[in-house]
Amino acid sequence: MTAFKFKPTLALAIAATIPLSQKAWGQSITVEGEFENSDEINAFAPATEIEEETATIAEPSTPISSPEPEFAVTSESLIQVEQTPEPEVEELESSSSEEEDKFTSISTEQTPEPEVKILEQQATNKAEPSMPASLEEPEFSSVESLPEYPNYAKSAADLQRQIPEEKAIENCEKIDREDCTEQLQKSEVAVLETSQLIEEVTQESNENNPLTPREIPSLVPATTQEEIPEIPAVENEEFQLSPRVIPNERITPAITSLSLNNVPISHLTEWEASATDTFGDNINNQFSVNGTVRLNSQISESLTQDNVYTIEQNGHYLQLQTATQSREIETSVVEPQTLLGFQIQMSLTAPCRLPNTDPSQQCTYTPGLITDRESIDPDTLLPTRVLQPSRLGDEVTAESLAAIQQPGFQMGANGQQVGIDLFFPNAGTIDGNEQSSSTSVRREETVDNTPVPIYASVRQIVRANDREAVLGRTIRGVPFVVGDKNTLLNSALQLSNFLPDAEPTLEGSENPVNTNVNRNLFLAANNTRLPANSFTVYQAGIGRAETPEADITDIRETPAANFNSLWLGISPITERSFSTTNRFEVTGPRRTIAEGGGEGGVNSDVSFLSLVNGQEFSTQNLPNFYTQVYLKFFNTDVNSITGSRLREETNYYPHLSFTGNVTGTEDIFRYYAGAIAGNNIKAYLGADYTKTTQNGWSFAAGGIGYLNPDRDYYSQLQGSVAKRITLGDNANLVLSGSANYALDRETTIGETVIIDPASSLSVGARANVGPVSAGVAGFFGGILPNSVDNTLVTDLAVNVGDRARISGYYTPINDSSSRSRYGVKADVKLGDDYNSPTLSLGWANQQYGFGNDPSGSEIVQNDNVFTIQMRFGSPRNPFSLPNPTP
């Protein structure tokens, strides 16, 4: 019995008859997760795309999300295969050219089935809880892209690929060498080893969370099918194998997977789409459509005379995405009140004694002041204009004197008006009224989305020699944000079409090519930090990695890979405005509380004192006077309505970014710098480091600094630590802690101070047993400035068979003014096929706090928000349920 050594490599599938310098052994698993017999392996079986299995981990960059560490670890599986007697070798003819149309096949009629022994394999629990995106005020305006997570940084894992050895077998048969036996065994089980240590996790944003190799799933092998004829190559003296197009089915998506505007694609992607509808009690109906269609795709291969093997991928795509263009939140607090008001009416006439007046005439000893009732503001119920029809000392006509002496308050006749008539409907308020004493609140949210059509092209080149491999990736795009005010400016970025493609160079040698490419090269390419919520216009990057030695037995001995990339695109900048209003709404008639007054002359008991500009005029020293004095007090039932409006306008601006990383087996170091050309240039510089150990520890730390920070782009420091404890073959416990410190996030909108929590300090725990995952996380407020308030959140997720998942969350403690209290989500796969459509139904209860009313009761509004999403596609499934745990 022969034990095969583990080699953490990826093999480029060579469809030509290329002699290999060494043998690549490993295990082969079917799509369902069962081990295949080597007799069933076809050297030209199609590459099968793996269904994505999502889980949630602690996210230090998202302070208000519950830490959700990856649920389980899958330990390395070492497989021993008992070698059977040498099988008979038959040559099968294909439809290709005569020189290359013979392929070695293994006859299994008289060959006993090899015994496969699994020495160690740990099941993986992939139940995914449904956590709120925010424990604070939910951002309903976010538009789900395809697939569910916003950013994609997944890299390829191990290829399990059969590599024909036709030419070597043909040669050894001609010369009858003794080592043909070993060569035939290579052809029989020529597959790569893969590590079961790796687990796939969903990243909220690859901007802040690179993937370590332990976070990448093992790829499924190519499934068995009839041999696919090759497309003949054109002879060329520079090549052993001239450049030729090869069928997509012969290449695994491990080496072609990448993120195209936050959508994961590979060369197998044909089309995929999603339709989402979000609606609720107090939000507008938000319908969005996202999709990707492959226009054409081609993969070619070649081998130079100096043994440099190349695989080149080219593809063109049309995409449709949805972006938020504006968001408006209007709130109104309605408080019942009783409005107090009064009216005062006065006049004093007597013989004229003022300078420049006729003593034989009667004059007015008050100014003429009248409230213009047409000028009363309907919102504040305050007069805005007072009329002055007469002045102190004006002579009063006989007609006006006669009218004034009539019962009741009179101001004159024939258009003359003397005296004071002031009316104030709002002189103050008291809480409550005869109709109600309960304060109510209403919050309404309106989101306007806009379509973003995109034309994109992808070119990726992978080259390998006997010592190392290089990767060059170029992505070009033409995004068009409908209705964006910077369309003309952003169109100028298309001048980047004159920038060159990323074409890596590699020296050849006399040694045969080693196609066991270091898997860290693909990890590094997909660990590139891509700006969140942005669209790519030009991206070019080159990576390099040494090829691991043939006798590596420890994955940690795999050399690190590096990848550096230049990214040019457009990123969103949101401008915000905030305003408040206060108004009264009359809900009942005016009621008189008290009124009184009188009028008369020298023979009455009415007295009056008029003070005007320091002069005193009294009925005590004025002869033959006549005075009127009337007062009235009243109240009115009203609602005091305090409103606020937050307006957000989003436009896209040019963004240039440089990013690089060094990806090792257990750690990743990333560095990045860039600038967004908004109204104020937002330049930034940052780095982060991630470490994952084989004994279950993981660490992360990072920081970024911005010039001209705002509410979206600001400096912060973050770190996290987690420990996985294995409880059994099908159970584990994960303990975690994280901190995020926002240094300079903007706290004002205009002149109004509005603070959104951005810092956090949290601890969490998650238990995974079979198809069930349960977690709890606590956030501690008041320690870091502007941090999330004290919060305790719990969640539970259960896989129901292999076609459904139900999850939910509940926050028993949450001191934040606005919060998501609980929610439920159900995901159902509508069929058993790989590409069956999926339906997601979600419900969340949101609570918004607006302080306390005069009685001390909390003012809150509860909203119910519903989400319906349908996803479908081929061949890549944009959504899949976690595989059930055995």
Coordinates of N, CA, C and O in Angstrom, one line a residue, residues 5 28 33 67 82 94 113 133-134 139 194 241 342 431 441 470 489 547 571 576 611 717 795 858 868:
K5 N 1.7 11.7 -0.5 CA 2.0 12.9 0.2 C 1.1 14.1 -0.2 O 0.7 14.2 -1.4
S28 N -10.1 12.5 -4.8 CA -11.1 13.0 -5.8 C -12.4 12.8 -5.1 O -12.7 11.7 -4.6
G33 N -20.0 14.9 -2.5 CA -19.1 14.8 -1.3 C -18.6 13.4 -1.1 O -17.9 13.1 -0.1
P67 N -20.8 39.4 15.9 CA -19.6 38.6 15.4 C -20.2 37.2 15.1 O -20.8 36.6 15.9
E82 N -4.9 1.7 -1.9 CA -4.2 0.4 -2.1 C -4.1 0.2 -3.6 O -5.1 0.1 -4.3
S94 N -9.9 9.5 -31.3 CA -10.8 10.7 -31.2 C -10.9 11.3 -32.5 O -10.3 10.9 -33.5
E113 N -11.7 -3.0 -7.9 CA -11.9 -1.6 -7.5 C -11.0 -1.2 -6.4 O -10.9 -2.0 -5.4
A133 N -28.4 43.5 9.4 CA -27.2 44.2 8.8 C -26.8 45.3 9.8 O -25.6 45.7 9.8
S134 N -27.7 45.7 10.6 CA -27.3 46.8 11.6 C -28.2 46.7 12.8 O -29.4 46.4 12.6
E139 N -30.4 50.3 7.2 CA -30.3 51.0 5.9 C -31.1 50.3 4.9 O -30.6 49.5 4.1
T194 N -5.9 17.8 -2.6 CA -6.5 19.1 -2.1 C -6.6 19.0 -0.6 O -6.7 17.9 -0.1
L241 N 3.5 23.5 -28.2 CA 2.1 23.5 -28.4 C 1.7 24.9 -28.8 O 1.7 25.8 -28.0
F342 N -55.1 85.5 23.5 CA -55.9 86.6 24.1 C -56.1 87.7 23.0 O -55.4 87.7 22.0
D431 N -49.5 71.1 27.9 CA -49.5 69.8 27.3 C -50.9 69.2 27.4 O -51.7 69.4 28.3
V441 N -45.9 59.4 16.7 CA -44.8 59.7 15.8 C -45.0 58.9 14.5 O -45.6 57.9 14.4
V470 N 3.2 32.9 -12.7 CA 2.8 34.3 -12.7 C 1.3 34.4 -13.2 O 0.9 33.5 -13.9
L489 N -17.9 63.8 -16.6 CA -16.6 63.6 -15.9 C -16.2 62.2 -15.9 O -15.0 61.8 -16.2
T547 N 6.7 27.8 -7.1 CA 6.0 26.5 -7.1 C 6.5 25.6 -6.0 O 7.7 25.5 -5.7
S571 N -16.7 55.7 -7.6 CA -17.1 55.4 -6.3 C -18.2 56.4 -5.8 O -18.1 57.6 -6.2
R576 N -25.3 65.2 2.1 CA -26.5 65.1 3.0 C -26.9 66.5 3.4 O -26.1 67.4 3.6
L611 N -49.4 105.1 28.2 CA -48.0 105.5 28.2 C -47.5 105.3 26.8 O -47.4 104.2 26.2
L717 N -9.3 52.3 13.2 CA -8.4 51.2 13.6 C -9.3 50.0 14.0 O -10.4 50.2 14.7
D795 N -29.0 34.7 17.8 CA -29.4 34.2 16.5 C -29.5 32.7 16.5 O -28.7 32.0 17.2
E858 N -41.8 56.6 26.5 CA -40.9 56.5 25.4 C -41.7 56.7 24.1 O -42.8 56.0 23.9
I868 N -38.6 40.1 -0.6 CA -38.8 39.0 -1.5 C -37.7 39.0 -2.5 O -37.6 40.0 -3.2

